[in-house]
Short mmCIF file of N, CA and C in Angstrom, two decimals:
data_model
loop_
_atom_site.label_atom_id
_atom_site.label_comp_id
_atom_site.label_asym_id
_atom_site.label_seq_id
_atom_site.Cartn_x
_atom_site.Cartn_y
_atom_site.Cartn_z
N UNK B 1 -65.81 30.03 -13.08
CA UNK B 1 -66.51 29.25 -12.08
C UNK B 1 -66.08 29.76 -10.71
N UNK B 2 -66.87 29.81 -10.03
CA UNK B 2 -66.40 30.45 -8.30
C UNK B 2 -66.21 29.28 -7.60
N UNK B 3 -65.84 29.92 -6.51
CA UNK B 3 -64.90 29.22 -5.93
C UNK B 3 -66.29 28.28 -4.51
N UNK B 4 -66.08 27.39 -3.87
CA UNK B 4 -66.70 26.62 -3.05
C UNK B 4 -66.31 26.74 -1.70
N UNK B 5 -65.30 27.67 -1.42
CA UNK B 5 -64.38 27.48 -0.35
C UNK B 5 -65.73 28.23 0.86
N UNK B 6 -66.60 29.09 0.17
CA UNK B 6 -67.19 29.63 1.79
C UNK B 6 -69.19 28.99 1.74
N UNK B 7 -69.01 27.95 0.62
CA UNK B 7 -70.41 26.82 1.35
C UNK B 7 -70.25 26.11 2.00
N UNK B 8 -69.46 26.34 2.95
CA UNK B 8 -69.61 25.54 4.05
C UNK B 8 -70.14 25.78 5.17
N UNK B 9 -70.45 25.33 5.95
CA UNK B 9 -71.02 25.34 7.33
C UNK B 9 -70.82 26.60 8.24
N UNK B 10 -70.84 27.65 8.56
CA UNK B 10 -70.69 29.07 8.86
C UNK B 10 -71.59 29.15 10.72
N UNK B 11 -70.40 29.32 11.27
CA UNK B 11 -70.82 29.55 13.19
C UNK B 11 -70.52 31.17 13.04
N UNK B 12 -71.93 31.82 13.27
CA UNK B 12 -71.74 33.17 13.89
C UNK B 12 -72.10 33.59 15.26
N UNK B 13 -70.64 33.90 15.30
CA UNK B 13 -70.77 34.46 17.22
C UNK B 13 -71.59 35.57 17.36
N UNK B 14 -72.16 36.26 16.83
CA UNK B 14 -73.10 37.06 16.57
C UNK B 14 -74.16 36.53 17.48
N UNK B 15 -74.34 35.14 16.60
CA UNK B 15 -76.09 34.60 17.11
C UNK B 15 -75.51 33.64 18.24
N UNK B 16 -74.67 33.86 18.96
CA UNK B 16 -74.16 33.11 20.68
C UNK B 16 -73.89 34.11 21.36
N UNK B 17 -73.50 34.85 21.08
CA UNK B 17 -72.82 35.93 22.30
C UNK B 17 -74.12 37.46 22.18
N UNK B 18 -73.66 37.89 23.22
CA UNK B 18 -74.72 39.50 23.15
C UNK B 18 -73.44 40.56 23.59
N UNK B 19 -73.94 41.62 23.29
CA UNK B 19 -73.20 43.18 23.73
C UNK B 19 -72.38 42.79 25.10
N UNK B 20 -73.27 42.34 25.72
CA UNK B 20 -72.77 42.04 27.02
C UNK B 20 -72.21 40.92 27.86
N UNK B 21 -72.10 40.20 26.63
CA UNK B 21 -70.68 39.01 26.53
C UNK B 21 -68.89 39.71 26.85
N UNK B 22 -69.11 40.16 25.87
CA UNK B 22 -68.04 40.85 25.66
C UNK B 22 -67.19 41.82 26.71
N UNK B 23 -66.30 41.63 26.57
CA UNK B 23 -65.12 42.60 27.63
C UNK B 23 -64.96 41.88 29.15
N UNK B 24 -65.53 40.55 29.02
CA UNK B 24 -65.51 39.72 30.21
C UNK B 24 -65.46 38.52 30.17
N UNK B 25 -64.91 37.63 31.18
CA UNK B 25 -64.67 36.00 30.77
C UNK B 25 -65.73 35.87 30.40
N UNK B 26 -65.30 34.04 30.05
CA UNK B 26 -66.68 33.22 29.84
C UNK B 26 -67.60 32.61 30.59
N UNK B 27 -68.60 32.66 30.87
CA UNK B 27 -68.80 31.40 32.10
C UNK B 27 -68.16 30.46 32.66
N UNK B 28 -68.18 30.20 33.65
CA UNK B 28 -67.60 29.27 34.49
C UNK B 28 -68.21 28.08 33.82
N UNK B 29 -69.72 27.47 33.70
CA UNK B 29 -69.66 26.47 33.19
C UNK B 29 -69.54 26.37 31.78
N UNK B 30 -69.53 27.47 30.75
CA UNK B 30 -69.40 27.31 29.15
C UNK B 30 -67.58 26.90 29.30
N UNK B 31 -66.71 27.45 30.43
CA UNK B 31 -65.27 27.38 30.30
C UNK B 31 -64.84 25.55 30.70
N UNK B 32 -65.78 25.12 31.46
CA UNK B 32 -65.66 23.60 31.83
C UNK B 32 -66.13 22.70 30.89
N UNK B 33 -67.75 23.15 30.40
CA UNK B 33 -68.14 21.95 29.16
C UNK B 33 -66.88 22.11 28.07
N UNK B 34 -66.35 23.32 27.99
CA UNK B 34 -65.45 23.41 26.04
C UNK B 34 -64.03 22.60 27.02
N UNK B 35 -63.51 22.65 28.59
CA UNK B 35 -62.45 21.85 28.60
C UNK B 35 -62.66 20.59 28.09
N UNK B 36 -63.68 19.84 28.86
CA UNK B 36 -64.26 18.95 29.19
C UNK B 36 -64.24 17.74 27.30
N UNK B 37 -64.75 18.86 26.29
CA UNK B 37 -65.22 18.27 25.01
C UNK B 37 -64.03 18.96 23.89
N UNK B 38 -63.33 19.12 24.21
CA UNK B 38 -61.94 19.70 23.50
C UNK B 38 -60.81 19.12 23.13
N UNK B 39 -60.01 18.62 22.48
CA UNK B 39 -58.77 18.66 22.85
C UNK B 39 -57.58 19.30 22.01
N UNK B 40 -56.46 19.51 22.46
CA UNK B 40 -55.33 20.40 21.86
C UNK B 40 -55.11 20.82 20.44
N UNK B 41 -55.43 19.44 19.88
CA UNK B 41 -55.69 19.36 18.24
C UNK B 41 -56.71 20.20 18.21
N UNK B 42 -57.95 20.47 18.34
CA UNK B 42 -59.18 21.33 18.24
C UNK B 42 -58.71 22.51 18.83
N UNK B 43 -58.33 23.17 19.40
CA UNK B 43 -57.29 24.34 20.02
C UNK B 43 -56.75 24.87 18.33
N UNK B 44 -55.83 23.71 17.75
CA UNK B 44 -54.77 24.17 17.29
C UNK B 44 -55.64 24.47 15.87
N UNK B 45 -56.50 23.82 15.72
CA UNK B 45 -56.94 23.37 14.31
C UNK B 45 -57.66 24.96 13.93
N UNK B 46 -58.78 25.41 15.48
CA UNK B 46 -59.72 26.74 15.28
C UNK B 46 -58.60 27.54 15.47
N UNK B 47 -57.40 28.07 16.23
CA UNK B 47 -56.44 28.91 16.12
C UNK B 47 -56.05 29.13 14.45
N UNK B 48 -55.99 28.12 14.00
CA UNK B 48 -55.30 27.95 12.34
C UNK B 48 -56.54 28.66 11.16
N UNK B 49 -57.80 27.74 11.90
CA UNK B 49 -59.15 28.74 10.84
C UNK B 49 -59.32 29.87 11.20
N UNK B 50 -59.28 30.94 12.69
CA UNK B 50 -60.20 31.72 12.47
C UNK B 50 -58.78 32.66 12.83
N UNK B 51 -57.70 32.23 12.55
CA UNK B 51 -56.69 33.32 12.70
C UNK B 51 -56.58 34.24 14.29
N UNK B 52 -56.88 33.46 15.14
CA UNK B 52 -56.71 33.90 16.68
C UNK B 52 -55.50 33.16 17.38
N UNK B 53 -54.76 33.20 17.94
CA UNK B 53 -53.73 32.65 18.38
C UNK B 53 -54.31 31.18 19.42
N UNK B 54 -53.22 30.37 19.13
CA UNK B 54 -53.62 29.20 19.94
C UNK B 54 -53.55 29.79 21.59
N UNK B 55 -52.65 30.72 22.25
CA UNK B 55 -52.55 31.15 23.65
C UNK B 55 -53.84 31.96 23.49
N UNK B 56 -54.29 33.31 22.87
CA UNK B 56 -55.32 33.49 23.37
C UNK B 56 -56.52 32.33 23.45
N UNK B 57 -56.87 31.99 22.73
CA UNK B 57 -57.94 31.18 22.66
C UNK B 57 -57.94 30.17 23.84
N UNK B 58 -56.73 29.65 24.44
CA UNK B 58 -56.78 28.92 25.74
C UNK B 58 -57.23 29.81 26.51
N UNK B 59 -56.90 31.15 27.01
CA UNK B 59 -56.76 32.33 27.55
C UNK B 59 -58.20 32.70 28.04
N UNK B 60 -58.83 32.68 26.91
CA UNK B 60 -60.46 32.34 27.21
C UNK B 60 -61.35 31.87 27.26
N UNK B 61 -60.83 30.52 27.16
CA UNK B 61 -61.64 29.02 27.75
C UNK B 61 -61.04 29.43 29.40
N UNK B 62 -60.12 29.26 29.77
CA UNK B 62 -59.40 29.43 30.66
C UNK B 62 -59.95 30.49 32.16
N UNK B 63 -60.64 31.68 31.48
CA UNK B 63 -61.27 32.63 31.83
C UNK B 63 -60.23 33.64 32.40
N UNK B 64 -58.66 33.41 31.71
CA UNK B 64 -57.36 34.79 31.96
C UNK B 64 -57.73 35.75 31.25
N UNK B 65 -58.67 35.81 29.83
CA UNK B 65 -58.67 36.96 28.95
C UNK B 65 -59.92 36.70 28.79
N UNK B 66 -60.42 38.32 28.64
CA UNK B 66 -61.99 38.10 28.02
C UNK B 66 -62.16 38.21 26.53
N UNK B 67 -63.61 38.02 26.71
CA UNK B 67 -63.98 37.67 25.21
C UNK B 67 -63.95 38.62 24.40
N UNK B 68 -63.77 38.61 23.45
CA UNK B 68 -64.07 40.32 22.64
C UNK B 68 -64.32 39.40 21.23
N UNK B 69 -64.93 41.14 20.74
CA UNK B 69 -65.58 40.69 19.13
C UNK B 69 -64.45 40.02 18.59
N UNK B 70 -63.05 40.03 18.35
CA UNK B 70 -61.85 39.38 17.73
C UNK B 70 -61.62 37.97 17.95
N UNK B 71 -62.30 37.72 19.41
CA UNK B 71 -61.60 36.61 19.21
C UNK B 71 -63.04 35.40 19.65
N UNK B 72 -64.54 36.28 19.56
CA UNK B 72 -65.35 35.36 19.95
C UNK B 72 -65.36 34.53 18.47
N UNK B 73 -65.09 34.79 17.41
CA UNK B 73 -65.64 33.80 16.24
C UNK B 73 -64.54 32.15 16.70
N UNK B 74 -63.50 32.86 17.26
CA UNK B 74 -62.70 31.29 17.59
C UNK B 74 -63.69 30.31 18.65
N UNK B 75 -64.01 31.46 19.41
CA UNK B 75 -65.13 30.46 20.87
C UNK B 75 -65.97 30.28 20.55
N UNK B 76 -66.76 30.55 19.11
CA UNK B 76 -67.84 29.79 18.78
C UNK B 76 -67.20 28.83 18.19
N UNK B 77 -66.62 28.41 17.16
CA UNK B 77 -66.35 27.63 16.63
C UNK B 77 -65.42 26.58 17.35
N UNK B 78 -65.17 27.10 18.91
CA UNK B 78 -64.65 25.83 19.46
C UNK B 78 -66.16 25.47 20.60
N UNK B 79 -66.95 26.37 20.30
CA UNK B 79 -68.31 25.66 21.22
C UNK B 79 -68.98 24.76 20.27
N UNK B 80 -68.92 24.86 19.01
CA UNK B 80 -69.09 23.98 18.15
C UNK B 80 -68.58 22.35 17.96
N UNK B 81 -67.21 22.33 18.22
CA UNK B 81 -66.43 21.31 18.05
C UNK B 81 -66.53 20.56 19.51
N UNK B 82 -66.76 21.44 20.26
CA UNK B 82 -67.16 20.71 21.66
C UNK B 82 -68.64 19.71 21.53
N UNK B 83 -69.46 20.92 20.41
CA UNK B 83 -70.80 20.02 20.80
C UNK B 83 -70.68 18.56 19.79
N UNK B 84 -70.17 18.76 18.41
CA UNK B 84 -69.75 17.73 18.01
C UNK B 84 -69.19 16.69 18.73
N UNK B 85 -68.14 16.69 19.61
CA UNK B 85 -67.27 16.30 20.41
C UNK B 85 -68.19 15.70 21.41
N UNK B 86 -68.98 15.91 21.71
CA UNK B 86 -69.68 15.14 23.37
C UNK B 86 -70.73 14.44 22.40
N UNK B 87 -71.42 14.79 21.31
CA UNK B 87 -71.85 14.01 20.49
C UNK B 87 -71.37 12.59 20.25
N UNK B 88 -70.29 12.86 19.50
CA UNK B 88 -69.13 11.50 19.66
C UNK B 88 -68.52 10.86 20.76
N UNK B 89 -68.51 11.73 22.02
CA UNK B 89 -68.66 10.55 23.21
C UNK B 89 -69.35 9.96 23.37
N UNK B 90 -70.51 10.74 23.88
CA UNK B 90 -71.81 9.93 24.08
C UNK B 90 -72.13 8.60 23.19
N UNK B 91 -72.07 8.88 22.08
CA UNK B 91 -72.18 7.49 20.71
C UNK B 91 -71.49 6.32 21.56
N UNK B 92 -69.87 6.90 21.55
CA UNK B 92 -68.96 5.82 21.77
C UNK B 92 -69.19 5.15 23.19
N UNK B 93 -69.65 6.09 24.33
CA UNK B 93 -69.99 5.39 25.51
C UNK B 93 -71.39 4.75 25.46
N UNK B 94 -72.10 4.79 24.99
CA UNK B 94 -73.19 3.99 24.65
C UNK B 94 -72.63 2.39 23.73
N UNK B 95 -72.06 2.85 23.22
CA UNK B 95 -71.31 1.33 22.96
C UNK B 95 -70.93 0.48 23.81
N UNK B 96 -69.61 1.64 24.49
CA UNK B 96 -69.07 0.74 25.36
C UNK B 96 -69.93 -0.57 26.04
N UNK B 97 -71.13 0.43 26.81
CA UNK B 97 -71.84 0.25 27.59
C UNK B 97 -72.69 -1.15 27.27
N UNK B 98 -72.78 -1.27 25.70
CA UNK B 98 -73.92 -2.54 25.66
C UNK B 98 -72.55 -3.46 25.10
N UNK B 99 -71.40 -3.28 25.01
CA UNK B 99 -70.72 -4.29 25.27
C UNK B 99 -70.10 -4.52 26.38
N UNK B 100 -70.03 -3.74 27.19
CA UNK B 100 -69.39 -4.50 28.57
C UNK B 100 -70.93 -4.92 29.56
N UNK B 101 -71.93 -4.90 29.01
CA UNK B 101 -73.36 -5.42 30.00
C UNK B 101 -73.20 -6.79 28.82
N UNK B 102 -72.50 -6.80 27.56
CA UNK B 102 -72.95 -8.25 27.10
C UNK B 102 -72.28 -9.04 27.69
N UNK B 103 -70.67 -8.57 27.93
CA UNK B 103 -69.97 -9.42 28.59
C UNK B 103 -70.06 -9.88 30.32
N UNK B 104 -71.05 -8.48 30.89
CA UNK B 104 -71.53 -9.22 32.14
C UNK B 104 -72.39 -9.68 32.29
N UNK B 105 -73.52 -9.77 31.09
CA UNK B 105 -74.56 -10.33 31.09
C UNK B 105 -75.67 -9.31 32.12
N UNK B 106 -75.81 -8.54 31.46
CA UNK B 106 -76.41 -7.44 32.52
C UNK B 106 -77.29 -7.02 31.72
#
């Protein structure tokens, strides 16, 4: 019986980045939305899957190191967890929101 370990969900930096991504930071705003929808645990967690170091991978959110083929599969998969991530804000601030208008009556 084979194994299940690679049906899972698969981010290729391939289909995010172009030729001319590469050998240069990230955008200024792709480097603010992934601060912005990130946190350390998600750093540590894509450092651990895609085998890129937790310092580089800050390194190029950061925009100190550029991107290269090695280490874009980590920045997709943390542009991923970002979009998940503002997903799940958004939810939770929409909550907030119709409970603190119940409590002001708004």
């Amino acid at each position: 019986m084979g194994s299940i370990k690679d049906l899972g969900f698969v981010i290729k930096s391939d289909m995010i980045f172009n030729e001319c991504d590469y050998g240069k930071p990230i955008s200024e705003r792709l480097s603010e939305v992934i601060r912005r929808n990130v946190s350390k645990d998600d750093f540590a967690n894509i450092a651990i899957q895609s085998q890129v170091s937790f310092s580089t991978i800050r390194d190029v959110v950061y925009r100190t190191n550029s991107l290269t083929k090695l280490n874009s599969q980590a920045i997709a998969l943390l542009i991923h967890a970002a979009f998940e991530n503002s997903i799940a804000y958004k939810l939770r601030a929409e909550g907030d929101n119709m409970f603190l208008g119940k409590l002001l009556k708004v």
